[in-house]
Coordinates of C-alpha atoms in Angstrom, one line a residue:
X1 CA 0.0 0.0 0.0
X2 CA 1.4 3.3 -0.7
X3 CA 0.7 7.0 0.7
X4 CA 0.9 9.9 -0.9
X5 CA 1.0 13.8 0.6
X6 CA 0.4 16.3 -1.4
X7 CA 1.4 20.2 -1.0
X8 CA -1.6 22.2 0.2
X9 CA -3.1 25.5 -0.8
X10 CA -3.2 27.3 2.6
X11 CA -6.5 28.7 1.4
X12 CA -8.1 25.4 0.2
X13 CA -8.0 23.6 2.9
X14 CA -8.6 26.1 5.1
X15 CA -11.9 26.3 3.4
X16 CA -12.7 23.1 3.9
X17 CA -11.6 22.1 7.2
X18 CA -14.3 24.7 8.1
X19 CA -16.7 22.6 6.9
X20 CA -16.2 19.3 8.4
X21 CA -20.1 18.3 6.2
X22 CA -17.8 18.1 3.1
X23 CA -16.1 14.8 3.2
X24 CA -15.8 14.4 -0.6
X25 CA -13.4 16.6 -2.1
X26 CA -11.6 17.8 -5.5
X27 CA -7.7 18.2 -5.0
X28 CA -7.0 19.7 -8.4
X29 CA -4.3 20.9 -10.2
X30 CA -4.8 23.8 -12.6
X31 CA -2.5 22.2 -15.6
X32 CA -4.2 18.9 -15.8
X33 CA -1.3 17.0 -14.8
X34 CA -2.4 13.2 -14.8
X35 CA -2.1 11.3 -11.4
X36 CA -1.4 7.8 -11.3
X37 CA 0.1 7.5 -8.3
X38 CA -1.9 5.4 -5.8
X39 CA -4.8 2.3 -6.2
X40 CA -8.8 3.3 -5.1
X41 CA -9.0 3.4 -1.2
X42 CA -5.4 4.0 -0.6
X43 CA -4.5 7.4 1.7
X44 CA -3.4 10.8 0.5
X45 CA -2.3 13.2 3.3
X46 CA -2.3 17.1 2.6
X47 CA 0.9 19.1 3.9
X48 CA 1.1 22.7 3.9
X49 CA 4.0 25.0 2.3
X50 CA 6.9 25.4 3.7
X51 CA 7.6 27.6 6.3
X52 CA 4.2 26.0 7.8
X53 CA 5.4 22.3 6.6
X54 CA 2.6 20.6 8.6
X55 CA 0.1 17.3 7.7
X56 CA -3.2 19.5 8.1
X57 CA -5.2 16.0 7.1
X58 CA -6.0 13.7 4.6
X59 CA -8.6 11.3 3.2
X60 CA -9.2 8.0 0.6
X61 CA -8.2 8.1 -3.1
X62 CA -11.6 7.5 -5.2
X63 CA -10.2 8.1 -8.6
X64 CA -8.6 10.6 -11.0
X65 CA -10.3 12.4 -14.1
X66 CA -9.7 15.3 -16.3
X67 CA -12.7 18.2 -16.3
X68 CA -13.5 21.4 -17.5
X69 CA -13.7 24.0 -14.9
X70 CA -17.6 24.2 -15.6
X71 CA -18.1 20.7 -14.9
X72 CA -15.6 20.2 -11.6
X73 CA -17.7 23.4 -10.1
X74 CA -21.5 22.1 -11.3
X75 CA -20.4 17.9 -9.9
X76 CA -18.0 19.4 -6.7
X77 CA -19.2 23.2 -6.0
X78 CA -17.5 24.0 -2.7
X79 CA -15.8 20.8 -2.2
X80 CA -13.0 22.4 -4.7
X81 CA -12.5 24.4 -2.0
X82 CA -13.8 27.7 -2.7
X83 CA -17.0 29.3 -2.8
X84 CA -17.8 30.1 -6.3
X85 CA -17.0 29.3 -9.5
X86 CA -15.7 32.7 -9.8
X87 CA -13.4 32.2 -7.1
X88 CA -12.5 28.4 -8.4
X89 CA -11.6 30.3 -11.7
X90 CA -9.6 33.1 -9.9
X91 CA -7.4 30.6 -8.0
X92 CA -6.4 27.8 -11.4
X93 CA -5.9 31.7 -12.9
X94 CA -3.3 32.0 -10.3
X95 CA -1.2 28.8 -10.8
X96 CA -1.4 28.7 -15.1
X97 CA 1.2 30.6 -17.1
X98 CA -1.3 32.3 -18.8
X99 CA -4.1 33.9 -17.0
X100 CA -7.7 32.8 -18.4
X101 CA -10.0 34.7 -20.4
X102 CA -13.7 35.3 -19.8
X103 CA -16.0 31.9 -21.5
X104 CA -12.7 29.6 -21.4
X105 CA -13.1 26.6 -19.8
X106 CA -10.1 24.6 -19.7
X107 CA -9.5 21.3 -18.7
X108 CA -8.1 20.5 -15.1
X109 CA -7.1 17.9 -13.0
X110 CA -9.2 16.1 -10.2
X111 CA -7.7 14.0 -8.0
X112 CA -10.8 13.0 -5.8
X113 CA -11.2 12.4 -2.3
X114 CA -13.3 10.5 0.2
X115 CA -13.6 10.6 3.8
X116 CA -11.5 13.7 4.1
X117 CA -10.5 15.2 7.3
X118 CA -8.4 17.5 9.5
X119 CA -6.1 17.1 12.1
X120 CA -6.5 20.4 14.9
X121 CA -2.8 21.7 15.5
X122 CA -1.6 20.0 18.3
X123 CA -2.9 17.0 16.9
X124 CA -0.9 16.8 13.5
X125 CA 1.4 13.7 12.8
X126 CA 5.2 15.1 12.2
X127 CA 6.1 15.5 8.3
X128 CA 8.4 13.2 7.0
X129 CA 12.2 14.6 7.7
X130 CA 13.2 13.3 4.6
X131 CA 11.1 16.1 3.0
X132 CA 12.6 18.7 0.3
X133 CA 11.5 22.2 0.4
X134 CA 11.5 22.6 -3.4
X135 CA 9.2 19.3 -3.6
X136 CA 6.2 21.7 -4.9
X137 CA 3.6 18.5 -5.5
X138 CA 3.8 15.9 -3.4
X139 CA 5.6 13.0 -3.0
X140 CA 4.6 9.0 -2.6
X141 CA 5.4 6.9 0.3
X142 CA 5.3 2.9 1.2
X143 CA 2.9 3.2 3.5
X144 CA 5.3 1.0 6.2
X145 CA 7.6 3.3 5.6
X146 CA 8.7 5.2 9.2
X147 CA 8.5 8.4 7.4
X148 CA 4.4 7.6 6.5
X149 CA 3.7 4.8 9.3
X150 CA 2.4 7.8 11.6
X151 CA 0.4 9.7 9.3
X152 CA -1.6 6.6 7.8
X153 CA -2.3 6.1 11.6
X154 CA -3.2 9.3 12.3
X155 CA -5.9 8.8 9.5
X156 CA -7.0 5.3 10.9
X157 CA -7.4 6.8 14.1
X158 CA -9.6 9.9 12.8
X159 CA -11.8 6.2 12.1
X160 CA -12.3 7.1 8.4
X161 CA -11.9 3.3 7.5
X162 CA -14.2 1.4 10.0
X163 CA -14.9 -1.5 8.6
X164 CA -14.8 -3.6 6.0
X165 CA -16.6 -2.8 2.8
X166 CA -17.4 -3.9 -0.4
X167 CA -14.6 -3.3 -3.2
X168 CA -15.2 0.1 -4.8
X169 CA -16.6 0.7 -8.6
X170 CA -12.7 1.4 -9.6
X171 CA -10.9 -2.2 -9.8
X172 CA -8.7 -2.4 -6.8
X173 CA -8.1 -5.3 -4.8
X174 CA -7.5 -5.1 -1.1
X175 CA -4.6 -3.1 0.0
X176 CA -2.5 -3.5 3.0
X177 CA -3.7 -4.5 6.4
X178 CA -7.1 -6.4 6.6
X179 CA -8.5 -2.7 8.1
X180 CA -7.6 -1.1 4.6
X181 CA -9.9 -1.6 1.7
X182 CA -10.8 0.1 -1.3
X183 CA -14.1 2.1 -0.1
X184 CA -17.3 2.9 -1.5
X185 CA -17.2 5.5 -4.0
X186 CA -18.9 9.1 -2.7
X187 CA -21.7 10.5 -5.0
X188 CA -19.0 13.0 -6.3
X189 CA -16.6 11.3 -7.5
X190 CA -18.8 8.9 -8.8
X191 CA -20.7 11.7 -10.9
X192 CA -17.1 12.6 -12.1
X193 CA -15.8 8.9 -12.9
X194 CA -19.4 7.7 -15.1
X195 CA -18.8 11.5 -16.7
X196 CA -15.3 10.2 -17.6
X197 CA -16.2 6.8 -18.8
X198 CA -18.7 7.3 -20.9
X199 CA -16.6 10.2 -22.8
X200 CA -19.5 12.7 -22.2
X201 CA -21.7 11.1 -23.9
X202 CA -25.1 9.9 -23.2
X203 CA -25.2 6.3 -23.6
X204 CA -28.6 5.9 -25.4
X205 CA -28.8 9.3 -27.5
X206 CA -24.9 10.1 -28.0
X207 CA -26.2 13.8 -26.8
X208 CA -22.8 15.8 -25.6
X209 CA -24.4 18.6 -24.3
X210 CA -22.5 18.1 -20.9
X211 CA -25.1 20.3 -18.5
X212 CA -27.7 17.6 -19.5
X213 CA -26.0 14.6 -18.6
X214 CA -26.6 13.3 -15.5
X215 CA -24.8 9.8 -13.7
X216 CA -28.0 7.7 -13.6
X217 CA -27.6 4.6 -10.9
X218 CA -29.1 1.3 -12.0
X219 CA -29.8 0.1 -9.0
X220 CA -30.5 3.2 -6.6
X221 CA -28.6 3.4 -3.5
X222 CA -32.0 3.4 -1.9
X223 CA -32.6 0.0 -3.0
X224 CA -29.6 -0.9 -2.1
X225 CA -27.4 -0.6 -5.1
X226 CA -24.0 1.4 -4.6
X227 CA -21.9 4.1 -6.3
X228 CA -20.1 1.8 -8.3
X229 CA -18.9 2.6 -12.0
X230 CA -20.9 -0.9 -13.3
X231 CA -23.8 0.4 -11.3
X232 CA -23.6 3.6 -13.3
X233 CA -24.9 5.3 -16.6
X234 CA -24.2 8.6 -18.3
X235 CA -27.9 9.9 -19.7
X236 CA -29.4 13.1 -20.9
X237 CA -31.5 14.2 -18.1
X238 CA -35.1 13.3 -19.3
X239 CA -33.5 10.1 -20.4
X240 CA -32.6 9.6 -17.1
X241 CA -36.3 10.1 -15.7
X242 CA -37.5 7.5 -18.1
X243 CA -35.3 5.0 -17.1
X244 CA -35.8 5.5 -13.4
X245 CA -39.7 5.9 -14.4
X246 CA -39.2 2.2 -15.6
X247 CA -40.7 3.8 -19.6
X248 CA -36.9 2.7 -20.3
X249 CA -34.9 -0.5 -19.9
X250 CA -31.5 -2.4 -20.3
X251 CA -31.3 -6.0 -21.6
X252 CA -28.4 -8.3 -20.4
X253 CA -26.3 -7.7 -23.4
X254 CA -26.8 -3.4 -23.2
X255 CA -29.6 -2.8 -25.4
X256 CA -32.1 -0.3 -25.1
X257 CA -35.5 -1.3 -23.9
X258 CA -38.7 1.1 -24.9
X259 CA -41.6 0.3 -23.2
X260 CA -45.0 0.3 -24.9
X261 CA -46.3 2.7 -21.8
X262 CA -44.7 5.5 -23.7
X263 CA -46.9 5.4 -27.0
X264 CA -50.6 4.2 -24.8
X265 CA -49.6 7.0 -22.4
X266 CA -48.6 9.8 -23.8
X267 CA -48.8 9.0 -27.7
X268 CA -45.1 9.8 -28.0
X269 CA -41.7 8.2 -28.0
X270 CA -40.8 7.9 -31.6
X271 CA -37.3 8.9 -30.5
X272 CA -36.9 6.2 -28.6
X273 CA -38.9 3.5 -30.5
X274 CA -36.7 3.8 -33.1
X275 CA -33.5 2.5 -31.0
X276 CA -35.3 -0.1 -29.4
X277 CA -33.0 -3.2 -29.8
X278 CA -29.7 -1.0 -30.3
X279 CA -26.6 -1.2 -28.3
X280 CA -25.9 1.6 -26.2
X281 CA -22.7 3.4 -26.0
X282 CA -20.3 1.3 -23.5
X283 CA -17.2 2.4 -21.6
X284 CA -14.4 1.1 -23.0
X285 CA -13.2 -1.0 -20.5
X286 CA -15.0 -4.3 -19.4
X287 CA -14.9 -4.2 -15.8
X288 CA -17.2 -0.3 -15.7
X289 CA -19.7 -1.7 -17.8
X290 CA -23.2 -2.0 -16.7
X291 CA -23.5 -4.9 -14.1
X292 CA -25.9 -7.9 -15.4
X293 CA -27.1 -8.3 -12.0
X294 CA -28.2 -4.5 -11.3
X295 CA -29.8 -5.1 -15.4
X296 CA -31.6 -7.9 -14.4
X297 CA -32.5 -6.1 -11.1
X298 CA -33.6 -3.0 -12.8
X299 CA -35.6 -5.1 -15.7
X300 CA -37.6 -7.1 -13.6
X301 CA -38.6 -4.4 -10.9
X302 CA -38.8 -1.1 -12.6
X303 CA -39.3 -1.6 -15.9
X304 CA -42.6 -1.5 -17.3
X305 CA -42.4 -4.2 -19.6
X306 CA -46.5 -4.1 -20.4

């Protein structure tokens, strides 16, 4: 298992440590600069600049994706630690070597973040001594390393990982001691992760339009299904209604369903009538396609197949 600590906008986690509600955060970097660093579910500790040079907290890594600004403000809002997408546009403006211009919307990094918290002062685990003051990133640890040993436990002891749960919707075994596993995804980052699968496209229409799509859930957590990326499907919002609604369906091999409700109830649907039987747009990898289980959950309970 590995840790990684990254450097800390005073402001940004200020901001959030402020709000102890927000346990699902965006640590983003304003020049989209792709982190591969650790597995789902394995800790990330935030450290402040030097002269400060303290661990200020930490949480879980969920997963990384690339967004415009417009979409990590609409699926985060203050959970990028600011208050406005004016203000989350100010502070990438600050970091980029070229300040941004009014209606651009460039892409940035999102490395997100479950089960964040913050240590008070006197409570902080000491920063590893092997640490360079011109490190202006982060840097990765083993996480039995003596330099990280004391700020994973910190973090186990803030009880962010309780107890065992189910393997998250990004592949990832179990990491670690049997205490560590690869959470849950939060509803954030799994808005962000279908978003990023799907290529911003709704599955059934192909509509890019990205302040229409919405991450539909198969099975809905209040049923018992889970954030999970194979529980998950990008869909234009009244596409999204439909298939909750039951008017739209999913067989075992991803083709659309169209109920006959549509046309006797509303004398409408051609739309959709006319890709009954058609393959949907699929992630590209195997493992975040739709679930045949939560299909065949969703086809025999919701869908209104007469």
């Amino acid at each position: 298992m590995k840790l990684f600590v990254g450097v800390t906008d005073a402001r940004w986690y200020r901001h959030l440590a402020a709000r102890p509600e927000i346990t699902e955060v965006n640590f983003w970097s304003p020049g989209n600069i792709v982190f591969r660093v650790l597995a789902p579910g394995e800790p990330f500790a935030f450290k402040t600049h030097f002269p400060d040079n303290r661990i200020v907290g930490g949480g879980f890594f969920d997963g990384f994706v690339s967004l415009p600004i417009s979409d990590a403000w609409r699926i985060f809002g203050p959970a990028n630690g600011v208050d406005s997408p004016e203000e989350l546009r100010g502070q990438i403006g600050r970091y980029r070597k070229a300040a941004l211009v009014p209606l651009d919307d460039p892409e940035i990094g999102c490395v997100m973040l479950s089960d964040v918290t913050f240590f008070e002062d006197l409570a902080t685990p000491p920063t590893p001594t092997d640490w360079s003051s011109n490190i202006v990133r982060g840097k990765a640890y083993d996480a039995a390393d003596p330099q990280a040993e004391s700020i994973v436990e910190a973090l186990l002891r803030r009880d962010l990982l309780t107890s065992l749960q189910l393997p998250s919707a990004v592949p990832g075994g179990v990491f670690g001691p049997p205490r560590l596993v690869a959470g849950r995804l939060g509803q954030r980052p799994f808005q962000a992760l279908v978003l990023d699968a799907y290529k911003r496209r709704c599955a059934v229409t192909g509509e890019k339009i990205r302040p229409v799509l919405q991450a539909a859930h198969i099975k809905p957590v209040a049923s018992g299904g889970e954030n999970r990326l194979d529980n998950g499907l990008l869909l234009r919002s009244d596409v999204h209604t439909l298939f909750d609604s039951g008017y739209l369906g999913l067989t075992r091999d991803h083709k659309l369903l169209v109920s006959p409700r549509i046309r006797s109830e509303f004398s409408n649907g051609e739309e959709f009538y006319g890709r009954a039987g058609s393959p949907i747009g699929l992630p590209d990898r195997r493992a975040d396609r739709p679930n045949r289980e939560f299909l065949e959950w969703h086809a025999d309970t919701v869908f209104r197949a007469s």
